[in-house]
Tab-separated table of C-alpha atoms in Angstrom:
chain	number	residue	atom	x	y	z
A	1	MET	CA	30.959	-50.757	-60.511
A	2	GLU	CA	33.687	-52.226	-58.299
A	3	ARG	CA	35.044	-50.409	-55.289
A	4	ILE	CA	38.720	-49.497	-55.650
A	5	GLN	CA	40.941	-51.039	-52.991
A	6	THR	CA	43.579	-48.646	-51.730
A	7	ASN	CA	46.062	-48.317	-48.910
A	8	SER	CA	45.763	-44.531	-48.948
A	9	PRO	CA	44.874	-43.310	-45.441
A	10	ILE	CA	43.401	-40.110	-46.876
A	11	LEU	CA	40.968	-42.004	-49.103
A	12	ALA	CA	40.104	-44.312	-46.210
A	13	ILE	CA	39.342	-41.327	-43.990
A	14	MET	CA	37.238	-39.709	-46.712
A	15	GLU	CA	35.195	-42.892	-47.003
A	16	LEU	CA	34.722	-43.139	-43.241
A	17	VAL	CA	33.620	-39.515	-43.035
A	18	ASN	CA	31.070	-39.988	-45.804
A	19	LEU	CA	29.760	-43.420	-44.815
A	20	VAL	CA	26.522	-41.806	-43.659
A	21	SER	CA	25.668	-41.446	-47.357
A	22	VAL	CA	25.295	-45.231	-47.672
A	23	PRO	CA	22.442	-45.884	-45.209
A	24	MET	CA	20.784	-42.609	-46.197
A	25	SER	CA	20.869	-43.624	-49.871
A	26	LEU	CA	19.550	-47.050	-48.918
A	27	ASN	CA	16.683	-45.387	-47.078
A	28	ALA	CA	16.022	-43.241	-50.145
A	29	VAL	CA	15.631	-46.136	-52.600
A	30	ILE	CA	13.395	-47.969	-50.127
A	31	LYS	CA	11.152	-44.950	-49.576
A	32	LEU	CA	10.980	-44.418	-53.349
A	33	LYS	CA	10.154	-48.146	-53.853
A	34	VAL	CA	12.977	-48.427	-56.389
A	35	LEU	CA	13.834	-52.010	-55.449
A	36	ASP	CA	10.273	-53.256	-55.861
A	37	LYS	CA	10.001	-51.546	-59.266
A	38	ILE	CA	13.144	-53.285	-60.521
A	39	TRP	CA	12.266	-56.625	-58.945
A	40	HIS	CA	8.683	-56.510	-60.287
A	41	ASP	CA	7.558	-59.952	-59.055
A	42	GLY	CA	10.886	-61.553	-59.882
A	43	SER	CA	11.633	-60.169	-63.340
A	44	ASN	CA	14.621	-58.088	-62.152
A	45	ASN	CA	14.929	-56.475	-65.566
A	46	PRO	CA	17.656	-53.805	-65.638
A	47	LEU	CA	16.106	-50.335	-65.679
A	48	SER	CA	17.595	-46.893	-66.201
A	49	ALA	CA	17.144	-44.143	-63.645
A	50	ALA	CA	14.745	-42.399	-66.034
A	51	GLU	CA	12.659	-45.573	-66.431
A	52	ILE	CA	12.513	-46.071	-62.678
A	53	LEU	CA	11.588	-42.446	-62.129
A	54	SER	CA	8.742	-42.647	-64.635
A	55	ALA	CA	7.320	-45.586	-62.675
A	56	ILE	CA	7.535	-43.958	-59.241
A	57	ALA	CA	7.186	-40.198	-59.772
A	58	VAL	CA	3.988	-38.201	-59.896
A	59	GLY	CA	4.416	-35.325	-62.327
A	60	PRO	CA	7.460	-34.151	-64.302
A	61	ALA	CA	9.473	-32.658	-61.426
A	62	GLY	CA	11.641	-35.708	-60.648
A	63	ASP	CA	15.394	-35.710	-61.288
A	64	ALA	CA	16.732	-38.889	-62.925
A	65	GLU	CA	20.332	-37.702	-62.569
A	66	ASN	CA	20.018	-37.475	-58.787
A	67	LEU	CA	18.455	-40.935	-58.691
A	68	GLN	CA	21.267	-42.337	-60.829
A	69	ARG	CA	23.866	-40.923	-58.442
A	70	ILE	CA	22.166	-42.750	-55.565
A	71	LEU	CA	21.974	-45.975	-57.581
A	72	ARG	CA	25.654	-45.810	-58.532
A	73	LEU	CA	26.687	-45.264	-54.922
A	74	LEU	CA	24.710	-48.313	-53.801
A	75	THR	CA	26.103	-50.299	-56.729
A	76	SER	CA	29.565	-49.774	-55.258
A	77	TYR	CA	28.268	-51.353	-52.042
A	78	GLY	CA	26.755	-54.386	-53.734
A	79	VAL	CA	23.050	-53.506	-53.678
A	80	PHE	CA	22.663	-53.103	-57.459
A	81	ASP	CA	24.379	-54.424	-60.569
A	82	GLU	CA	25.131	-51.789	-63.201
A	83	HIS	CA	24.705	-52.575	-66.919
A	84	ILE	CA	26.093	-50.098	-69.469
A	85	GLY	CA	24.594	-50.343	-72.954
A	86	LYS	CA	26.255	-49.549	-76.274
A	87	ASP	CA	24.644	-46.139	-76.124
A	88	GLY	CA	26.298	-45.524	-72.757
A	89	GLU	CA	23.023	-45.585	-70.841
A	90	ARG	CA	23.270	-47.126	-67.393
A	91	ARG	CA	20.691	-49.626	-66.208
A	92	PHE	CA	20.417	-51.263	-62.822
A	93	SER	CA	19.256	-54.651	-61.549
A	94	LEU	CA	19.228	-56.142	-58.050
A	95	THR	CA	22.036	-58.214	-56.576
A	96	GLU	CA	21.283	-60.859	-53.932
A	97	VAL	CA	21.614	-58.071	-51.379
A	98	GLY	CA	19.122	-55.933	-53.260
A	99	LYS	CA	16.688	-58.840	-53.601
A	100	ALA	CA	16.602	-59.185	-49.806
A	101	LEU	CA	15.274	-55.611	-49.677
A	102	ALA	CA	12.441	-56.255	-52.156
A	103	ALA	CA	9.152	-57.630	-50.846
A	104	ASP	CA	8.691	-61.406	-51.207
A	105	GLU	CA	5.440	-63.264	-51.892
A	106	ASN	CA	4.415	-62.710	-48.256
A	107	GLY	CA	5.227	-59.001	-48.360
A	108	LEU	CA	8.305	-59.468	-46.167
A	109	SER	CA	11.766	-58.014	-46.709
A	110	TYR	CA	14.626	-56.369	-44.859
A	111	ALA	CA	13.474	-52.933	-46.022
A	112	PRO	CA	11.475	-52.122	-42.850
A	113	TYR	CA	14.544	-53.093	-40.810
A	114	VAL	CA	16.587	-50.473	-42.689
A	115	LEU	CA	13.929	-47.802	-42.214
A	116	GLN	CA	13.426	-48.646	-38.540
A	117	HIS	CA	17.125	-48.344	-37.783
A	118	HIS	CA	17.306	-44.845	-39.253
A	119	GLN	CA	14.231	-43.171	-37.825
A	120	ASP	CA	14.793	-39.630	-36.604
A	121	ALA	CA	14.316	-40.599	-32.956
A	122	LEU	CA	17.169	-43.102	-33.126
A	123	MET	CA	19.455	-40.994	-35.292
A	124	LEU	CA	19.238	-38.075	-32.856
A	125	ALA	CA	20.943	-40.215	-30.206
A	126	TRP	CA	24.063	-40.965	-32.274
A	127	PRO	CA	25.736	-37.528	-31.899
A	128	ARG	CA	25.749	-38.162	-28.142
A	129	VAL	CA	27.223	-41.668	-28.239
A	130	HIS	CA	30.517	-40.374	-26.803
A	131	GLU	CA	28.599	-39.482	-23.648
A	132	ALA	CA	28.041	-43.204	-23.023
A	133	VAL	CA	31.781	-43.375	-22.318
A	134	LEU	CA	31.945	-40.281	-20.126
A	135	ASP	CA	28.688	-40.876	-18.244
A	136	PRO	CA	27.312	-44.438	-18.516
A	137	SER	CA	24.532	-43.751	-15.992
A	138	SER	CA	22.158	-42.820	-18.807
A	139	GLU	CA	21.999	-43.954	-22.428
A	140	PRO	CA	22.229	-41.458	-25.317
A	141	PHE	CA	18.640	-42.228	-26.360
A	142	VAL	CA	17.396	-41.467	-22.844
A	143	LYS	CA	19.400	-38.243	-22.702
A	144	VAL	CA	17.739	-37.068	-25.914
A	145	HIS	CA	14.181	-38.297	-25.335
A	146	GLY	CA	13.909	-38.715	-21.571
A	147	GLU	CA	12.876	-42.380	-21.696
A	148	LEU	CA	13.974	-45.805	-22.921
A	149	PRO	CA	13.391	-46.805	-26.575
A	150	TYR	CA	10.659	-49.381	-25.932
A	151	SER	CA	8.708	-46.940	-23.783
A	152	TYR	CA	9.121	-44.269	-26.459
A	153	TYR	CA	8.009	-46.670	-29.184
A	154	GLY	CA	4.963	-47.649	-27.155
A	155	LYS	CA	3.742	-44.060	-27.312
A	156	ASN	CA	4.322	-43.743	-31.081
A	157	PRO	CA	2.046	-46.131	-33.025
A	158	GLU	CA	3.738	-45.530	-36.403
A	159	MET	CA	7.195	-46.269	-34.992
A	160	ASN	CA	5.873	-49.325	-33.174
A	161	LEU	CA	4.231	-50.670	-36.334
A	162	LEU	CA	7.436	-50.193	-38.319
A	163	MET	CA	9.406	-52.040	-35.640
A	164	GLN	CA	6.927	-54.937	-35.807
A	165	LYS	CA	7.372	-55.105	-39.591
A	166	ALA	CA	11.148	-54.914	-39.203
A	167	MET	CA	11.217	-57.790	-36.719
A	168	SER	CA	8.988	-59.935	-38.934
A	169	GLY	CA	11.165	-59.247	-41.966
A	170	VAL	CA	14.255	-60.355	-40.050
A	171	SER	CA	12.819	-63.177	-37.940
A	172	VAL	CA	10.840	-65.172	-40.494
A	173	PRO	CA	13.674	-66.028	-42.950
A	174	PHE	CA	16.068	-66.777	-40.090
A	175	MET	CA	13.552	-69.005	-38.336
A	176	GLU	CA	12.733	-70.887	-41.536
A	177	ALA	CA	16.449	-71.584	-42.054
A	178	PHE	CA	16.829	-72.461	-38.367
A	179	LEU	CA	13.955	-74.958	-38.335
A	180	ASP	CA	15.209	-76.608	-41.530
A	181	ARG	CA	18.413	-77.599	-39.709
A	182	TYR	CA	17.553	-77.800	-36.015
A	183	ASP	CA	15.601	-80.691	-34.478
A	184	GLY	CA	16.014	-79.835	-30.797
A	185	PHE	CA	12.283	-79.219	-30.350
A	186	GLN	CA	11.555	-82.921	-30.845
A	187	GLY	CA	9.852	-84.199	-27.698
A	188	VAL	CA	9.245	-80.716	-26.266
A	189	GLU	CA	5.681	-80.338	-24.982
A	190	THR	CA	5.775	-76.900	-23.341
A	191	LEU	CA	7.845	-73.957	-24.597
A	192	VAL	CA	8.472	-70.438	-23.308
A	193	ASP	CA	9.555	-67.837	-25.886
A	194	VAL	CA	11.362	-65.224	-23.798
A	195	GLY	CA	11.382	-61.780	-25.361
A	196	GLY	CA	8.980	-62.708	-28.150
A	197	ASN	CA	7.909	-59.645	-30.118
A	198	SER	CA	5.287	-60.169	-32.824
A	199	GLY	CA	5.136	-63.920	-32.202
A	200	ASP	CA	6.544	-64.942	-35.598
A	201	CYS	CA	9.258	-67.202	-34.162
A	202	LEU	CA	6.865	-69.022	-31.869
A	203	ARG	CA	4.257	-69.375	-34.620
A	204	LEU	CA	6.763	-71.020	-36.973
A	205	ILE	CA	7.992	-73.382	-34.248
A	206	MET	CA	4.451	-74.442	-33.335
A	207	ASN	CA	3.471	-74.869	-36.986
A	208	LYS	CA	6.246	-77.438	-37.380
A	209	TYR	CA	5.890	-79.048	-33.942
A	210	GLN	CA	2.157	-79.039	-33.367
A	211	SER	CA	2.390	-80.969	-30.090
A	212	ILE	CA	4.091	-77.997	-28.415
A	213	GLU	CA	2.028	-75.905	-26.009
A	214	HIS	CA	3.017	-72.266	-25.615
A	215	VAL	CA	3.418	-71.098	-22.013
A	216	GLY	CA	2.208	-67.496	-21.842
A	217	GLY	CA	3.359	-64.693	-19.556
A	218	ASP	CA	4.858	-61.227	-19.314
A	219	LEU	CA	8.591	-61.209	-18.607
A	220	LEU	CA	8.397	-57.629	-17.320
A	221	LYS	CA	5.715	-58.480	-14.763
A	222	SER	CA	6.508	-62.019	-13.588
A	223	ASN	CA	9.169	-64.719	-13.469
A	224	ILE	CA	9.679	-67.114	-16.382
A	225	PRO	CA	7.099	-69.908	-15.902
A	226	PRO	CA	8.045	-73.624	-15.818
A	227	SER	CA	8.359	-75.385	-19.189
A	228	ASP	CA	10.236	-78.161	-20.990
A	229	ALA	CA	12.340	-75.650	-22.935
A	230	ILE	CA	13.035	-71.941	-23.185
A	231	PHE	CA	13.688	-70.161	-26.489
A	232	MET	CA	15.436	-66.802	-26.701
A	233	LYS	CA	16.456	-64.751	-29.744
A	234	ALA	CA	18.277	-61.434	-29.934
A	235	ILE	CA	18.428	-60.738	-26.209
A	236	SER	CA	21.170	-60.945	-23.601
A	237	GLY	CA	21.300	-64.542	-22.397
A	238	ALA	CA	20.323	-67.912	-23.754
A	239	VAL	CA	18.886	-71.347	-23.173
A	240	MET	CA	17.937	-72.347	-26.697
A	241	CYS	CA	19.309	-69.249	-28.311
A	242	LEU	CA	19.652	-67.411	-31.602
A	243	SER	CA	21.645	-64.330	-30.720
A	244	VAL	CA	23.465	-61.406	-32.286
A	245	GLU	CA	21.429	-58.275	-31.687
A	246	LEU	CA	21.137	-57.420	-28.026
A	247	GLY	CA	18.644	-55.263	-26.216
A	248	THR	CA	19.176	-52.310	-23.914
A	249	LYS	CA	22.236	-52.829	-21.691
A	250	GLY	CA	22.865	-56.108	-23.535
A	251	LYS	CA	26.280	-57.697	-23.718
A	252	HIS	CA	28.236	-59.452	-26.445
A	253	ARG	CA	29.720	-62.751	-25.265
A	254	THR	CA	32.150	-65.272	-26.707
A	255	GLU	CA	31.314	-68.976	-26.751
A	256	SER	CA	33.494	-69.560	-23.670
A	257	GLU	CA	31.719	-66.728	-21.825
A	258	TYR	CA	28.335	-68.227	-22.699
A	259	ARG	CA	29.584	-71.604	-21.446
A	260	ALA	CA	30.676	-70.097	-18.123
A	261	LEU	CA	27.337	-68.285	-17.851
A	262	GLY	CA	25.453	-71.539	-18.441
A	263	ILE	CA	27.446	-73.447	-15.831
A	264	ALA	CA	26.891	-70.652	-13.309
A	265	ALA	CA	23.151	-70.860	-14.016
A	266	GLY	CA	23.071	-74.614	-13.405
A	267	PHE	CA	23.343	-75.992	-16.939
A	268	SER	CA	25.679	-78.922	-17.559
A	269	ASN	CA	26.575	-78.339	-21.194
A	270	LEU	CA	26.552	-75.843	-24.045
A	271	LYS	CA	26.461	-76.808	-27.705
A	272	ALA	CA	27.174	-74.186	-30.377
A	273	ASN	CA	25.323	-76.063	-33.098
A	274	PHE	CA	25.665	-73.983	-36.265
A	275	LYS	CA	25.471	-70.501	-37.763
A	276	ILE	CA	22.745	-69.091	-39.986
A	277	ASP	CA	24.176	-66.899	-42.754
A	278	ASN	CA	27.210	-66.299	-40.512
A	279	TYR	CA	24.997	-63.975	-38.475
A	280	PHE	CA	23.018	-65.871	-35.858
A	281	THR	CA	24.669	-68.668	-33.877
A	282	VAL	CA	22.454	-71.436	-32.495
A	283	LEU	CA	23.399	-72.122	-28.864
A	284	GLU	CA	21.795	-74.951	-26.895
A	285	PHE	CA	22.111	-75.150	-23.110
A	286	GLU	CA	21.402	-78.561	-21.567
A	287	LYS	CA	20.449	-79.471	-18.006
């Protein structure tokens, strides 16, 4: 199913108003394990909603029509391909987008990232996002929950575990692509990974460059220790940097703004080496 392009402002507004249905439907097919049933270790055989339901449902109470409506919506956003047989029955397979949401041979995918981004605790903050304009002294999440996200997550083991899975699902494929193209760790003996979460990025770097020694520490409790190089991903600032997503009170910067920041911090040069999937940009600051 292809989305109809239109210049109608009314249709555009209707789509904007109902966009919440897209991530909620995406959450639904992930929670129902629809993508893994279709993917089935790489077969990706087109299945009807009824066939999918028979594989995931316990008992006869499931509704294939409701599932098909969800599948057709996500087809219009490029998650599924729709195949209509001679009998008119609709079957669905995964696009490249859908495949990224199905577990790979290591059990990793972008599915936990989708679920993590739409947990109730985070969604409750969105209706108050306008307050960030009127009163920037406190973030919407803090106004709802009384504390910062990482503190809140630390007290909720299930949320924390899901975040760890989400970060692994995102970090590992990016780091594999990054290390295939980047050789800037050649000659590095000591490396600090600032803002490291589950340690996946550092583990992949050290697996490839086994002479590197990791310099440990806690950024929240001490200064960054001396090292040959510093690696940062998805936080505000950079030395050897993969950056798009920024943490609390983070800031988006252009290349020229990063360059000015580096010069102000004592670096002589910035190289914007390449992009990974047009998402992360590899920035290298040199002394």
